[in-house]
Amino acid sequence: MITRDDIFQKINVYSWGAEVEFTLNGQGGFKDFNGVNESLLWNQEYILTLKPREIHPQLQSGGITGYTLKIEATDTASSAESVGIRLAYALLCLAINKHWGMSLSWPDSPLPCRVIDRTKPKGITGQGFAFVTNHVEISEFVSVLESSFDKLADVPYQLLLSMELCASSRLESNNRSKLIMLVSSFEALAIQRNYSTELSPLIRDLKSLVKEAEIEDESLKNSILGQIEGLKHESIRRAIRRLMNDIGLGDDDCQFVDKAYKARSKIVHEGQRVPELDIMTTRIDLILRHAFSVVASHDITLS
């Protein structure tokens, strides 16, 4: 059995570890953390260390705290990857049970942890933060409010919801959450058409086929019937494409929005990681701003 002394002394044998970086909101935290590297006592064979992590000053001012949890050590990189994933899972279990707001700082990879080589010299590391503000004078604030106030006498609820989702996405520090909100903003704008009249005969025939089919599982049969009933409504993906055409987007932008929709589906429905989300969210935000401008200028009607 591996002992902590073995891990500590035999670095060339147990060369691999893993780190999980995470942030907590003001509701989560530790009563007795010393604020520096602290070795944690637990009943596992691995060495577990908690240390504070520098995060963006804007996050800190909002009561967010950053930490790194390091687990050591294994004799192979693949084993370190496995224990790192288990550690991330354990962290999320804690956050859910304690009602903490937590975000894992995933690298641009499929893993919620970073595998580390304990034999490599640490060298010198540096870290920097930057942000851009867009503060306005009160006079400009009032001017923009007045201009927008006069644009629409009757504001569609779908437009309000879509704009709120877009604006709220900018509060997110996690690009996955940001992308989900931005694509949802498109969904709120894209009204699905009802094709009951055109498709009613086809839907009736399909339902008859399913009802007559020898499907023993009644819940499965009902599920299929429910999906057939849903054919009356246009798919949300098709509705988004139609919206893109209505607001005059070029083919390149239309394809990009479709790519973002697929990326959101991979994240939400398949649990996959999508790289370079910051590039995607920035461009989607710009396209949404164009869409809001077109709707506000009465060039299209949400229907």
CSV table of C-alpha atoms in Angstrom, one decimal:
chain,number,residue,atom,x,y,z
A,1,MET,CA,0.0,0.0,0.0
A,2,ILE,CA,1.3,3.5,-0.9
A,3,THR,CA,2.0,5.7,2.1
A,4,ARG,CA,2.1,9.5,2.2
A,5,ASP,CA,5.8,9.2,3.1
A,6,ASP,CA,6.4,7.3,-0.1
A,7,ILE,CA,4.6,10.0,-2.2
A,8,PHE,CA,6.5,12.7,-0.5
A,9,GLN,CA,10.0,11.1,-0.7
A,10,LYS,CA,9.8,9.1,-3.9
A,11,ILE,CA,9.0,11.9,-6.4
A,12,ASN,CA,10.7,10.0,-9.3
A,13,VAL,CA,8.4,7.0,-8.6
A,14,TYR,CA,5.1,8.8,-7.9
A,15,SER,CA,5.7,11.6,-10.4
A,16,TRP,CA,2.2,12.6,-11.3
A,17,GLY,CA,-0.6,14.6,-9.6
A,18,ALA,CA,-3.6,16.7,-10.6
A,19,GLU,CA,-4.9,20.2,-9.7
A,20,VAL,CA,-8.5,21.4,-9.8
A,21,GLU,CA,-9.0,25.1,-9.9
A,22,PHE,CA,-12.4,26.5,-8.7
A,23,THR,CA,-14.1,29.6,-7.5
A,24,LEU,CA,-16.8,30.1,-4.9
A,25,ASN,CA,-19.4,32.7,-4.4
A,26,GLY,CA,-19.9,34.4,-1.0
A,27,GLN,CA,-22.2,31.7,0.2
A,28,GLY,CA,-19.4,29.1,0.0
A,29,GLY,CA,-16.1,29.1,1.8
A,30,PHE,CA,-14.1,27.9,4.8
A,31,LYS,CA,-14.3,29.0,8.5
A,32,ASP,CA,-10.8,27.9,9.4
A,33,PHE,CA,-8.7,28.1,6.3
A,34,ASN,CA,-5.3,29.7,7.0
A,35,GLY,CA,-5.2,31.5,3.7
A,36,VAL,CA,-2.0,29.8,2.5
A,37,ASN,CA,-1.1,26.3,1.4
A,38,GLU,CA,-2.8,23.9,3.8
A,39,SER,CA,-2.4,20.1,3.8
A,40,LEU,CA,-5.8,18.5,4.4
A,41,LEU,CA,-6.2,15.4,6.5
A,42,TRP,CA,-8.4,12.7,5.0
A,43,ASN,CA,-8.5,8.9,4.9
A,44,GLN,CA,-7.3,8.5,1.4
A,45,GLU,CA,-3.8,7.5,0.5
A,46,TYR,CA,-3.1,10.7,-1.5
A,47,ILE,CA,-1.8,14.0,-0.3
A,48,LEU,CA,-4.4,16.7,-0.6
A,49,THR,CA,-3.4,20.4,-0.5
A,50,LEU,CA,-5.7,23.5,-0.6
A,51,LYS,CA,-4.3,26.9,-1.6
A,52,PRO,CA,-5.7,30.3,-2.5
A,53,ARG,CA,-5.7,31.3,-6.1
A,54,GLU,CA,-5.5,34.8,-7.6
A,55,ILE,CA,-8.6,35.6,-9.7
A,56,HIS,CA,-9.8,38.7,-11.6
A,57,PRO,CA,-10.1,41.7,-9.3
A,58,GLN,CA,-13.7,42.3,-10.6
A,59,LEU,CA,-14.6,38.8,-9.4
A,60,GLN,CA,-13.0,39.4,-6.0
A,61,SER,CA,-14.9,42.7,-5.5
A,62,GLY,CA,-18.1,40.7,-6.0
A,63,GLY,CA,-17.2,38.4,-3.2
A,64,ILE,CA,-15.8,35.5,-5.3
A,65,THR,CA,-12.8,33.6,-4.0
A,66,GLY,CA,-10.5,31.4,-5.9
A,67,TYR,CA,-8.8,28.2,-4.8
A,68,THR,CA,-6.6,25.3,-6.2
A,69,LEU,CA,-7.0,21.8,-4.8
A,70,LYS,CA,-4.0,19.6,-5.5
A,71,ILE,CA,-3.9,15.8,-5.2
A,72,GLU,CA,-0.7,13.8,-5.2
A,73,ALA,CA,0.5,11.4,-6.4
A,74,THR,CA,0.4,8.5,-8.8
A,75,ASP,CA,3.0,6.6,-10.9
A,76,THR,CA,1.3,7.4,-14.3
A,77,ALA,CA,-0.3,10.4,-15.9
A,78,SER,CA,-3.4,8.4,-16.8
A,79,SER,CA,-3.9,7.5,-13.1
A,80,ALA,CA,-3.4,11.2,-12.1
A,81,GLU,CA,-6.1,12.1,-14.7
A,82,SER,CA,-8.5,9.6,-13.2
A,83,VAL,CA,-8.0,10.8,-9.6
A,84,GLY,CA,-8.2,14.5,-10.7
A,85,ILE,CA,-11.6,13.8,-12.3
A,86,ARG,CA,-12.8,12.1,-9.2
A,87,LEU,CA,-11.6,15.0,-7.1
A,88,ALA,CA,-13.6,17.4,-9.3
A,89,TYR,CA,-16.7,15.2,-8.9
A,90,ALA,CA,-16.3,15.2,-5.1
A,91,LEU,CA,-16.0,19.0,-5.2
A,92,LEU,CA,-19.2,19.4,-7.2
A,93,CYS,CA,-21.0,17.0,-4.8
A,94,LEU,CA,-20.0,19.2,-1.9
A,95,ALA,CA,-21.1,22.4,-3.7
A,96,ILE,CA,-24.5,20.9,-4.6
A,97,ASN,CA,-25.1,19.5,-1.1
A,98,LYS,CA,-24.0,22.8,0.7
A,99,HIS,CA,-25.8,25.1,-1.8
A,100,TRP,CA,-22.5,26.7,-2.8
A,101,GLY,CA,-22.1,28.6,-6.0
A,102,MET,CA,-19.1,27.0,-7.6
A,103,SER,CA,-17.4,27.2,-11.0
A,104,LEU,CA,-14.6,24.9,-12.1
A,105,SER,CA,-11.8,26.7,-14.1
A,106,TRP,CA,-11.4,24.1,-16.8
A,107,PRO,CA,-8.4,24.3,-19.1
A,108,ASP,CA,-9.2,24.3,-22.8
A,109,SER,CA,-9.5,20.5,-22.8
A,110,PRO,CA,-12.0,17.7,-22.0
A,111,LEU,CA,-10.7,17.5,-18.4
A,112,PRO,CA,-11.9,19.5,-15.3
A,113,CYS,CA,-8.4,19.1,-13.9
A,114,ARG,CA,-4.8,19.7,-14.9
A,115,VAL,CA,-2.4,16.8,-14.7
A,116,ILE,CA,1.0,17.9,-13.3
A,117,ASP,CA,4.5,16.4,-13.5
A,118,ARG,CA,6.0,16.6,-10.1
A,119,THR,CA,9.6,16.1,-11.5
A,120,LYS,CA,9.5,19.2,-13.6
A,121,PRO,CA,11.2,22.4,-12.1
A,122,LYS,CA,8.6,25.0,-11.3
A,123,GLY,CA,10.5,28.0,-12.6
A,124,ILE,CA,9.0,31.4,-12.6
A,125,THR,CA,5.4,32.0,-13.3
A,126,GLY,CA,3.4,35.2,-13.8
A,127,GLN,CA,-0.3,36.2,-14.0
A,128,GLY,CA,-2.1,39.3,-15.2
A,129,PHE,CA,-5.6,40.5,-15.5
A,130,ALA,CA,-7.2,43.1,-17.8
A,131,PHE,CA,-10.7,44.3,-18.4
A,132,VAL,CA,-12.3,47.1,-20.4
A,133,THR,CA,-14.9,49.4,-19.0
A,134,ASN,CA,-17.5,51.3,-21.0
A,135,HIS,CA,-18.7,53.9,-18.5
A,136,VAL,CA,-20.8,56.8,-19.7
A,137,GLU,CA,-21.8,60.2,-18.6
A,138,ILE,CA,-25.2,60.6,-17.0
A,139,SER,CA,-26.2,62.9,-19.9
A,140,GLU,CA,-25.4,60.1,-22.4
A,141,PHE,CA,-27.2,57.5,-20.2
A,142,VAL,CA,-30.4,59.7,-20.3
A,143,SER,CA,-30.0,60.3,-24.1
A,144,VAL,CA,-29.7,56.6,-25.0
A,145,LEU,CA,-32.6,55.8,-22.7
A,146,GLU,CA,-34.8,58.4,-24.3
A,147,SER,CA,-33.9,57.3,-27.8
A,148,SER,CA,-34.7,53.7,-27.1
A,149,PHE,CA,-37.8,54.6,-25.1
A,150,ASP,CA,-39.3,56.2,-28.2
A,151,LYS,CA,-38.5,53.4,-30.6
A,152,LEU,CA,-41.2,50.9,-29.7
A,153,ALA,CA,-44.6,51.8,-28.4
A,154,ASP,CA,-45.4,48.1,-27.9
A,155,VAL,CA,-42.4,46.0,-26.9
A,156,PRO,CA,-42.8,42.2,-27.6
A,157,TYR,CA,-42.2,40.0,-24.6
A,158,GLN,CA,-39.9,37.7,-26.7
A,159,LEU,CA,-37.6,40.7,-27.4
A,160,LEU,CA,-37.4,41.7,-23.7
A,161,LEU,CA,-36.6,38.1,-22.7
A,162,SER,CA,-34.0,37.7,-25.5
A,163,MET,CA,-32.3,41.0,-24.6
A,164,GLU,CA,-32.2,40.2,-20.9
A,165,LEU,CA,-30.6,36.8,-21.6
A,166,CYS,CA,-28.0,38.5,-23.7
A,167,ALA,CA,-27.2,41.2,-21.2
A,168,SER,CA,-27.2,38.7,-18.3
A,169,SER,CA,-24.7,36.5,-20.2
A,170,ARG,CA,-22.1,39.2,-19.7
A,171,LEU,CA,-22.2,38.7,-16.0
A,172,GLU,CA,-21.0,35.1,-16.5
A,173,SER,CA,-17.3,34.3,-16.0
A,174,ASN,CA,-17.8,30.8,-17.5
A,175,ASN,CA,-17.9,30.7,-21.3
A,176,ARG,CA,-20.0,27.5,-21.3
A,177,SER,CA,-22.8,29.3,-19.3
A,178,LYS,CA,-22.4,32.4,-21.4
A,179,LEU,CA,-22.8,30.4,-24.7
A,180,ILE,CA,-25.9,28.6,-23.3
A,181,MET,CA,-27.5,31.9,-22.4
A,182,LEU,CA,-26.6,33.5,-25.8
A,183,VAL,CA,-28.1,30.7,-27.8
A,184,SER,CA,-31.2,30.7,-25.5
A,185,SER,CA,-31.4,34.4,-26.4
A,186,PHE,CA,-31.7,33.5,-30.1
A,187,GLU,CA,-34.3,30.9,-29.2
A,188,ALA,CA,-36.4,33.5,-27.4
A,189,LEU,CA,-36.4,35.6,-30.6
A,190,ALA,CA,-37.1,32.7,-33.0
A,191,ILE,CA,-40.9,32.0,-32.9
A,192,GLN,CA,-41.7,28.5,-33.9
A,193,ARG,CA,-44.5,28.3,-36.4
A,194,ASN,CA,-47.4,25.9,-36.1
A,195,TYR,CA,-48.1,23.6,-39.1
A,196,SER,CA,-51.1,21.8,-37.7
A,197,THR,CA,-53.2,22.5,-40.7
A,198,GLU,CA,-50.6,21.4,-43.3
A,199,LEU,CA,-49.4,18.3,-41.4
A,200,SER,CA,-52.6,17.1,-39.7
A,201,PRO,CA,-53.2,14.2,-42.2
A,202,LEU,CA,-49.6,13.0,-42.0
A,203,ILE,CA,-49.5,13.2,-38.2
A,204,ARG,CA,-52.8,11.3,-38.0
A,205,ASP,CA,-51.5,8.5,-40.2
A,206,LEU,CA,-48.2,8.3,-38.3
A,207,LYS,CA,-50.1,8.0,-35.0
A,208,SER,CA,-52.2,5.2,-36.4
A,209,LEU,CA,-49.1,3.3,-37.5
A,210,VAL,CA,-47.6,3.6,-34.0
A,211,LYS,CA,-50.8,2.6,-32.2
A,212,GLU,CA,-51.1,-0.5,-34.4
A,213,ALA,CA,-47.4,-1.4,-33.9
A,214,GLU,CA,-46.5,-4.3,-31.6
A,215,ILE,CA,-44.7,-2.2,-29.0
A,216,GLU,CA,-45.0,-3.9,-25.6
A,217,ASP,CA,-43.6,-1.0,-23.6
A,218,GLU,CA,-46.5,1.4,-23.3
A,219,SER,CA,-44.3,4.3,-22.1
A,220,LEU,CA,-42.2,3.9,-25.2
A,221,LYS,CA,-45.2,4.0,-27.4
A,222,ASN,CA,-46.5,7.1,-25.7
A,223,SER,CA,-43.1,8.7,-26.0
A,224,ILE,CA,-43.2,8.1,-29.8
A,225,LEU,CA,-46.7,9.5,-30.1
A,226,GLY,CA,-45.7,12.6,-28.2
A,227,GLN,CA,-42.8,13.1,-30.6
A,228,ILE,CA,-45.1,12.8,-33.5
A,229,GLU,CA,-47.5,15.3,-32.0
A,230,GLY,CA,-44.5,17.7,-31.7
A,231,LEU,CA,-44.1,17.6,-35.5
A,232,LYS,CA,-46.9,20.2,-35.7
A,233,HIS,CA,-44.4,22.8,-34.5
A,234,GLU,CA,-41.4,24.0,-36.5
A,235,SER,CA,-38.1,22.9,-35.0
A,236,ILE,CA,-36.3,25.6,-33.0
A,237,ARG,CA,-33.2,25.2,-35.2
A,238,ARG,CA,-35.3,25.9,-38.3
A,239,ALA,CA,-37.0,28.8,-36.6
A,240,ILE,CA,-33.5,30.3,-35.8
A,241,ARG,CA,-32.4,29.9,-39.4
A,242,ARG,CA,-35.5,31.7,-40.6
A,243,LEU,CA,-34.9,34.5,-38.1
A,244,MET,CA,-31.3,34.8,-39.4
A,245,ASN,CA,-32.6,35.2,-43.0
A,246,ASP,CA,-35.2,37.7,-41.8
A,247,ILE,CA,-32.7,40.0,-40.2
A,248,GLY,CA,-30.5,39.9,-43.3
A,249,LEU,CA,-27.5,37.9,-42.0
A,250,GLY,CA,-25.0,36.7,-44.6
A,251,ASP,CA,-24.3,33.0,-45.2
A,252,ASP,CA,-21.2,33.0,-43.1
A,253,ASP,CA,-23.0,34.5,-40.1
A,254,CYS,CA,-25.9,32.1,-40.5
A,255,GLN,CA,-23.6,29.1,-40.6
A,256,PHE,CA,-21.8,30.5,-37.5
A,257,VAL,CA,-25.0,30.8,-35.5
A,258,ASP,CA,-25.9,27.2,-36.5
A,259,LYS,CA,-22.4,26.1,-35.4
A,260,ALA,CA,-23.1,27.8,-32.0
A,261,TYR,CA,-26.4,26.1,-31.7
A,262,LYS,CA,-24.7,22.7,-32.3
A,263,ALA,CA,-22.1,23.6,-29.7
A,264,ARG,CA,-24.7,24.4,-27.2
A,265,SER,CA,-26.4,21.0,-27.9
A,266,LYS,CA,-23.1,19.2,-27.4
A,267,ILE,CA,-22.6,20.9,-24.0
A,268,VAL,CA,-26.2,20.5,-22.7
A,269,HIS,CA,-27.3,17.2,-24.3
A,270,GLU,CA,-24.1,15.3,-24.8
A,271,GLY,CA,-22.0,16.6,-21.9
A,272,GLN,CA,-19.1,17.4,-24.3
A,273,ARG,CA,-16.5,20.1,-24.1
A,274,VAL,CA,-16.2,22.7,-26.9
A,275,PRO,CA,-12.9,24.5,-27.2
A,276,GLU,CA,-12.4,28.3,-27.9
A,277,LEU,CA,-15.8,29.3,-26.6
A,278,ASP,CA,-14.6,32.8,-25.9
A,279,ILE,CA,-14.3,33.4,-29.7
A,280,MET,CA,-17.7,32.0,-30.3
A,281,THR,CA,-19.5,34.0,-27.5
A,282,THR,CA,-18.0,37.3,-28.7
A,283,ARG,CA,-19.2,36.9,-32.2
A,284,ILE,CA,-22.7,35.6,-31.2
A,285,ASP,CA,-23.0,38.6,-28.9
A,286,LEU,CA,-22.3,40.9,-31.9
A,287,ILE,CA,-24.9,39.1,-34.1
A,288,LEU,CA,-27.5,39.4,-31.4
A,289,ARG,CA,-26.9,43.1,-31.1
A,290,HIS,CA,-27.6,43.4,-34.9
A,291,ALA,CA,-30.8,41.3,-34.5
A,292,PHE,CA,-32.1,43.6,-31.7
A,293,SER,CA,-31.3,46.7,-33.8
A,294,VAL,CA,-33.3,45.2,-36.8
A,295,VAL,CA,-36.3,44.3,-34.7
A,296,ALA,CA,-36.3,47.7,-33.0
A,297,SER,CA,-36.3,49.5,-36.3
A,298,HIS,CA,-39.5,47.6,-37.3
A,299,ASP,CA,-37.8,45.9,-40.2
A,300,ILE,CA,-39.2,42.5,-39.1
A,301,THR,CA,-42.0,41.2,-37.0
A,302,LEU,CA,-41.5,38.4,-34.5
A,303,SER,CA,-43.7,35.7,-35.8
